[in-house]
GROMACS .gro file of C-alpha atoms in nm:
model
  303
    1MET     CA    1   0.012  -0.003   0.008
    2ASN     CA    2   0.135   0.357  -0.077
    3GLN     CA    3   0.107   0.537   0.224
    4ILE     CA    4   0.191   0.856   0.073
    5GLN     CA    5  -0.098   0.875  -0.159
    6THR     CA    6  -0.343   0.730   0.087
    7LEU     CA    7  -0.298   0.959   0.361
    8SER     CA    8  -0.620   1.185   0.396
    9ALA     CA    9  -0.815   1.395   0.632
   10THR     CA   10  -0.951   1.060   0.778
   11ASP     CA   11  -0.618   0.965   0.907
   12VAL     CA   12  -0.582   1.323   1.063
   13ALA     CA   13  -0.926   1.268   1.245
   14ALA     CA   14  -0.819   0.917   1.355
   15ALA     CA   15  -0.487   1.074   1.509
   16ALA     CA   16  -0.682   1.338   1.681
   17ASP     CA   17  -0.889   1.075   1.859
   18ARG     CA   18  -0.581   0.851   1.932
   19ILE     CA   19  -0.361   1.157   2.082
   20ARG     CA   20  -0.650   1.347   2.256
   21PRO     CA   21  -0.556   1.223   2.589
   22HIS     CA   22  -0.201   1.330   2.572
   23VAL     CA   23  -0.174   1.658   2.400
   24ARG     CA   24  -0.333   1.999   2.462
   25ARG     CA   25  -0.588   2.156   2.243
   26THR     CA   26  -0.403   2.489   2.204
   27PRO     CA   27  -0.581   2.822   2.207
   28LEU     CA   28  -0.636   3.084   1.918
   29LEU     CA   29  -0.583   3.441   1.935
   30ASP     CA   30  -0.799   3.660   1.713
   31LEU     CA   31  -0.673   3.995   1.667
   32GLU     CA   32  -0.605   4.305   1.430
   33ILE     CA   33  -0.263   4.427   1.336
   34ASP     CA   34  -0.191   4.685   1.109
   35GLY     CA   35  -0.555   4.722   1.010
   36ARG     CA   36  -0.571   4.349   0.923
   37ARG     CA   37  -0.743   4.066   1.103
   38VAL     CA   38  -0.543   3.742   1.168
   39VAL     CA   39  -0.579   3.430   1.401
   40LEU     CA   40  -0.284   3.313   1.567
   41LYS     CA   41  -0.269   2.940   1.664
   42LEU     CA   42  -0.074   2.943   1.999
   43GLU     CA   43   0.089   2.615   1.941
   44TYR     CA   44   0.397   2.688   2.131
   45LEU     CA   45   0.176   2.645   2.442
   46GLN     CA   46   0.184   2.266   2.356
   47ARG     CA   47   0.341   2.013   2.592
   48SER     CA   48   0.705   1.987   2.483
   49GLY     CA   49   0.690   2.355   2.373
   50SER     CA   50   0.613   2.276   1.999
   51PHE     CA   51   0.369   2.106   1.761
   52LYS     CA   52   0.597   1.803   1.734
   53LEU     CA   53   0.443   1.626   2.020
   54ARG     CA   54   0.143   1.557   1.799
   55GLY     CA   55   0.331   1.345   1.560
   56ALA     CA   56   0.538   1.182   1.799
   57VAL     CA   57   0.267   1.053   2.023
   58ASN     CA   58   0.062   0.947   1.739
   59ALA     CA   59   0.347   0.754   1.569
   60MET     CA   60   0.409   0.567   1.908
   61LEU     CA   61   0.042   0.484   1.958
   62GLU     CA   62  -0.045   0.384   1.590
   63SER     CA   63   0.234   0.124   1.609
   64ALA     CA   64   0.171   0.008   1.964
   65ALA     CA   65   0.552   0.065   2.022
   66ASP     CA   66   0.670  -0.112   2.330
   67GLY     CA   67   1.056  -0.102   2.258
   68HIS     CA   68   1.348   0.149   2.263
   69ILE     CA   69   1.254   0.473   2.070
   70VAL     CA   70   1.553   0.636   1.892
   71ALA     CA   71   1.528   0.981   1.734
   72ALA     CA   72   1.736   1.249   1.578
   73SER     CA   73   1.649   1.617   1.591
   74GLY     CA   74   1.771   1.963   1.572
   75GLY     CA   75   1.582   1.995   1.904
   76ASN     CA   76   1.208   2.021   1.896
   77HIS     CA   77   1.142   1.663   1.760
   78GLY     CA   78   1.379   1.525   2.019
   79LEU     CA   79   1.204   1.703   2.293
   80ALA     CA   80   0.855   1.581   2.173
   81VAL     CA   81   0.998   1.211   2.155
   82ALA     CA   82   1.153   1.244   2.497
   83THR     CA   83   0.816   1.377   2.617
   84ALA     CA   84   0.585   1.145   2.438
   85ALA     CA   85   0.813   0.848   2.563
   86ALA     CA   86   0.768   0.958   2.931
   87LEU     CA   87   0.390   0.986   2.874
   88LEU     CA   88   0.370   0.650   2.727
   89GLY     CA   89   0.622   0.483   2.966
   90LEU     CA   90   0.892   0.399   2.687
   91PRO     CA   91   1.271   0.453   2.679
   92ALA     CA   92   1.424   0.686   2.439
   93THR     CA   93   1.751   0.798   2.303
   94ILE     CA   94   1.775   1.118   2.124
   95TYR     CA   95   2.081   1.203   1.885
   96LEU     CA   96   2.115   1.578   1.854
   97PRO     CA   97   2.377   1.764   1.655
   98GLU     CA   98   2.647   1.953   1.837
   99THR     CA   99   2.504   2.289   1.693
  100ALA     CA  100   2.171   2.217   1.860
  101PRO     CA  101   2.071   2.503   2.122
  102GLU     CA  102   2.156   2.427   2.477
  103ALA     CA  103   1.790   2.493   2.593
  104LYS     CA  104   1.655   2.232   2.377
  105ALA     CA  105   1.939   1.958   2.487
  106ARG     CA  106   1.864   2.039   2.845
  107ARG     CA  107   1.492   2.003   2.814
  108ILE     CA  108   1.538   1.658   2.644
  109GLU     CA  109   1.751   1.524   2.945
  110GLU     CA  110   1.498   1.687   3.180
  111ALA     CA  111   1.219   1.492   2.998
  112GLY     CA  112   1.394   1.168   3.085
  113ALA     CA  113   1.550   1.090   2.775
  114ARG     CA  114   1.927   0.978   2.714
  115LEU     CA  115   2.087   1.254   2.503
  116ILE     CA  116   2.368   1.186   2.262
  117ARG     CA  117   2.557   1.495   2.076
  118HIS     CA  118   2.663   1.370   1.741
  119GLY     CA  119   2.796   1.562   1.433
  120ALA     CA  120   2.724   1.915   1.321
  121THR     CA  121   2.417   1.873   1.121
  122PHE     CA  122   2.087   1.698   1.162
  123ALA     CA  123   2.175   1.478   0.877
  124GLU     CA  124   2.493   1.359   1.058
  125ALA     CA  125   2.271   1.294   1.381
  126ALA     CA  126   2.013   1.113   1.183
  127GLU     CA  127   2.265   0.863   1.028
  128ALA     CA  128   2.400   0.781   1.374
  129ALA     CA  129   2.055   0.746   1.504
  130GLN     CA  130   1.930   0.508   1.231
  131GLN     CA  131   2.232   0.302   1.295
  132ALA     CA  132   2.155   0.274   1.660
  133ALA     CA  133   1.803   0.195   1.574
  134GLU     CA  134   1.897  -0.128   1.384
  135ARG     CA  135   1.958  -0.293   1.718
  136PRO     CA  136   1.703  -0.544   1.823
  137GLY     CA  137   1.420  -0.381   2.037
  138SER     CA  138   1.484  -0.036   1.910
  139ARG     CA  139   1.284   0.167   1.657
  140PHE     CA  140   1.396   0.490   1.456
  141LEU     CA  141   1.119   0.765   1.473
  142HIS     CA  142   1.161   0.994   1.191
  143PRO     CA  143   1.069   1.368   1.263
  144TYR     CA  144   0.867   1.433   0.943
  145ASN     CA  145   0.910   1.149   0.703
  146ASP     CA  146   0.672   0.916   0.855
  147PRO     CA  147   0.281   0.885   0.759
  148ALA     CA  148   0.196   0.859   1.120
  149VAL     CA  149   0.392   1.168   1.227
  150VAL     CA  150   0.239   1.359   0.925
  151ALA     CA  151  -0.120   1.274   1.032
  152GLY     CA  152  -0.052   1.373   1.366
  153GLN     CA  153   0.074   1.709   1.291
  154GLY     CA  154  -0.233   1.759   1.087
  155THR     CA  155  -0.446   1.751   1.399
  156LEU     CA  156  -0.320   2.116   1.469
  157ALA     CA  157  -0.505   2.251   1.144
  158ALA     CA  158  -0.808   2.017   1.213
  159GLU     CA  159  -0.852   2.210   1.543
  160VAL     CA  160  -0.838   2.557   1.369
  161VAL     CA  161  -1.098   2.443   1.122
  162ALA     CA  162  -1.331   2.328   1.399
  163ASP     CA  163  -1.282   2.639   1.614
  164VAL     CA  164  -1.293   2.893   1.353
  165PRO     CA  165  -1.457   2.767   1.031
  166GLY     CA  166  -1.412   3.107   0.867
  167THR     CA  167  -1.045   3.067   0.841
  168ASP     CA  168  -0.958   3.087   0.480
  169ALA     CA  169  -0.579   3.023   0.477
  170PHE     CA  170  -0.292   2.889   0.687
  171ALA     CA  171   0.067   2.997   0.719
  172VAL     CA  172   0.307   2.748   0.867
  173ALA     CA  173   0.681   2.724   0.896
  174ALA     CA  174   0.840   2.445   0.708
  175GLY     CA  175   1.149   2.259   0.778
  176GLY     CA  176   1.120   1.890   0.685
  177GLY     CA  177   0.762   1.931   0.566
  178GLY     CA  178   0.558   1.721   0.837
  179LEU     CA  179   0.364   2.006   0.948
  180THR     CA  180   0.300   2.155   0.612
  181ALA     CA  181   0.181   1.824   0.469
  182GLY     CA  182  -0.048   1.747   0.771
  183THR     CA  183  -0.205   2.102   0.740
  184ALA     CA  184  -0.274   2.054   0.373
  185LEU     CA  185  -0.445   1.717   0.472
  186ALA     CA  186  -0.668   1.880   0.725
  187ALA     CA  187  -0.720   2.231   0.588
  188GLY     CA  188  -1.028   2.132   0.385
  189GLY     CA  189  -0.925   2.293   0.060
  190ARG     CA  190  -0.803   2.619   0.233
  191HIS     CA  191  -0.491   2.785   0.103
  192VAL     CA  192  -0.171   2.657   0.260
  193VAL     CA  193   0.138   2.869   0.265
  194ALA     CA  194   0.457   2.712   0.370
  195VAL     CA  195   0.724   2.978   0.481
  196GLU     CA  196   1.091   2.901   0.490
  197PRO     CA  197   1.397   3.117   0.573
  198ASP     CA  198   1.623   3.217   0.272
  199GLY     CA  199   1.899   3.012   0.412
  200CYS     CA  200   1.677   2.702   0.482
  201ARG     CA  201   1.458   2.617   0.181
  202ALA     CA  202   1.439   2.250   0.137
  203LEU     CA  203   1.077   2.263   0.036
  204HIS     CA  204   1.120   2.559  -0.198
  205ASP     CA  205   1.424   2.379  -0.368
  206ALA     CA  206   1.236   2.060  -0.394
  207LEU     CA  207   0.932   2.235  -0.568
  208ALA     CA  208   1.179   2.391  -0.813
  209ALA     CA  209   1.328   2.062  -0.896
  210GLY     CA  210   1.033   1.853  -0.885
  211GLU     CA  211   1.178   1.623  -0.642
  212PRO     CA  212   1.349   1.626  -0.289
  213VAL     CA  213   1.695   1.777  -0.337
  214ASN     CA  214   1.986   1.855  -0.081
  215SER     CA  215   1.954   2.228   0.026
  216PRO     CA  216   2.179   2.450   0.242
  217VAL     CA  217   2.117   2.502   0.602
  218ASP     CA  218   2.196   2.859   0.712
  219SER     CA  219   1.950   3.047   0.923
  220VAL     CA  220   1.880   3.204   1.266
  221ALA     CA  221   1.593   2.943   1.252
  222SER     CA  222   1.796   2.642   1.160
  223SER     CA  223   1.757   2.438   1.484
  224ALA     CA  224   1.413   2.401   1.401
  225LEU     CA  225   1.385   2.450   1.014
  226GLY     CA  226   1.719   2.311   0.934
  227ALA     CA  227   1.627   2.003   0.730
  228SER     CA  228   1.854   1.960   0.434
  229GLN     CA  229   1.600   1.782   0.236
  230ILE     CA  230   1.238   1.758   0.251
  231GLY     CA  231   1.076   1.402   0.316
  232ALA     CA  232   0.945   1.197   0.036
  233VAL     CA  233   0.621   1.145   0.244
  234PRO     CA  234   0.538   1.516   0.297
  235PHE     CA  235   0.656   1.613  -0.048
  236GLY     CA  236   0.411   1.388  -0.220
  237ILE     CA  237   0.139   1.559  -0.013
  238VAL     CA  238   0.250   1.895  -0.061
  239THR     CA  239   0.258   1.860  -0.432
  240SER     CA  240  -0.063   1.690  -0.447
  241TYR     CA  241  -0.243   1.989  -0.258
  242GLU     CA  242  -0.052   2.270  -0.433
  243VAL     CA  243   0.085   2.431  -0.123
  244GLU     CA  244   0.248   2.768  -0.193
  245SER     CA  245   0.623   2.812  -0.094
  246VAL     CA  246   0.718   3.144   0.043
  247LEU     CA  247   1.070   3.263   0.156
  248VAL     CA  248   1.156   3.531   0.424
  249SER     CA  249   1.490   3.657   0.548
  250ASP     CA  250   1.633   3.618   0.884
  251GLU     CA  251   1.605   3.991   0.941
  252GLU     CA  252   1.216   3.950   0.868
  253ILE     CA  253   1.194   3.673   1.118
  254LEU     CA  254   1.366   3.854   1.391
  255ARG     CA  255   1.158   4.160   1.336
  256ALA     CA  256   0.855   3.947   1.345
  257ARG     CA  257   0.959   3.774   1.682
  258ASP     CA  258   1.019   4.111   1.831
  259ARG     CA  259   0.676   4.229   1.692
  260LEU     CA  260   0.498   3.943   1.850
  261TRP     CA  261   0.629   4.044   2.188
  262GLU     CA  262   0.573   4.412   2.157
  263GLU     CA  263   0.206   4.349   2.024
  264CYS     CA  264   0.093   4.046   2.239
  265ARG     CA  265   0.375   3.959   2.481
  266ILE     CA  266   0.437   3.637   2.303
  267ALA     CA  267   0.792   3.499   2.319
  268VAL     CA  268   0.859   3.226   2.047
  269GLU     CA  269   1.160   3.099   1.902
  270PRO     CA  270   1.276   3.240   1.557
  271ALA     CA  271   1.125   2.950   1.354
  272ALA     CA  272   0.781   3.005   1.506
  273ALA     CA  273   0.801   3.371   1.383
  274ALA     CA  274   0.866   3.277   1.027
  275SER     CA  275   0.504   3.232   0.937
  276PHE     CA  276   0.414   3.568   1.117
  277ALA     CA  277   0.692   3.732   0.923
  278ALA     CA  278   0.536   3.613   0.585
  279TRP     CA  279   0.199   3.758   0.707
  280LEU     CA  280   0.343   4.097   0.791
  281ALA     CA  281   0.516   4.109   0.457
  282GLY     CA  282   0.171   4.054   0.278
  283LYS     CA  283   0.259   3.721   0.153
  284VAL     CA  284  -0.019   3.516   0.303
  285PRO     CA  285  -0.368   3.551   0.132
  286GLY     CA  286  -0.699   3.553   0.277
  287GLN     CA  287  -0.947   3.754   0.465
  288LEU     CA  288  -0.910   3.568   0.789
  289PRO     CA  289  -0.571   3.371   0.771
  290CYS     CA  290  -0.446   3.153   1.055
  291VAL     CA  291  -0.057   3.202   1.138
  292VAL     CA  292   0.064   2.916   1.317
  293LEU     CA  293   0.323   2.976   1.610
  294CYS     CA  294   0.458   2.646   1.617
  295GLY     CA  295   0.720   2.641   1.907
  296ALA     CA  296   0.902   2.846   2.188
  297ASN     CA  297   1.193   2.614   2.269
  298ALA     CA  298   1.449   2.891   2.337
  299ASP     CA  299   1.585   3.037   2.659
  300TRP     CA  300   1.413   3.347   2.793
  301THR     CA  301   1.511   3.559   3.090
  302ALA     CA  302   1.310   3.820   3.265
  303GLY     CA  303   1.448   4.169   3.218
   0.00000   0.00000   0.00000
């Protein structure tokens, strides 16, 4: 069976039922900025600090995993897997590149997972994690190239559609493509804009090439959006649903992050501000778009 082609909104609905006891239904903020109305999905309030928990929990529950979970991550997926494993009573080992922020590494260990630093990039950490997962009793849980993960991430958009049916577009930050693909599945035909930094553009480059290709990783948001290649599973969905690709600069991302704090006292990591940066720049269509603030796993200190 071709899992890429058969994923649908039905899979997202099943994932929502499966993960409901373990994840938060995050709130929405409906506001006006610069004379334009926008809905913010406050997913940074999710357990583990990002949307990644949704996919991790769904993948673990769907396969009835009872062994050792191994994952590689720039930070947020690792923290989600560590959190999900703790919730479900499973052991977990997370491989993180040396460049991953200390704030994310610390939280992974605090969640109870074993942490291993390896390599300078996510790709190097992922290679080591996949080798470790070949041991008997272990399973590698990919951060985005897994149908169950994609379906789990789609539950975020499904909540928005249920809570604000008038929403007519979504803006989501894109890294490996799991959230983008899940959003496309659950959006009910609404326009989906995938936002990437200029220096981390795996989806943009894949769409231009017509297939997943290697792409540079160099951005202030690279710890969360630093996939060097979009996954085949999300790419198949993204191309089927004609998702729009948009790029923003690091400067726009940082200004958007600061604007969220000034306007709403919302503190998010740079990756989560990328979608808001695209909306501020007028790159997101719709009369009532939803901008997803996907994570807040950065250090913060009171002034």
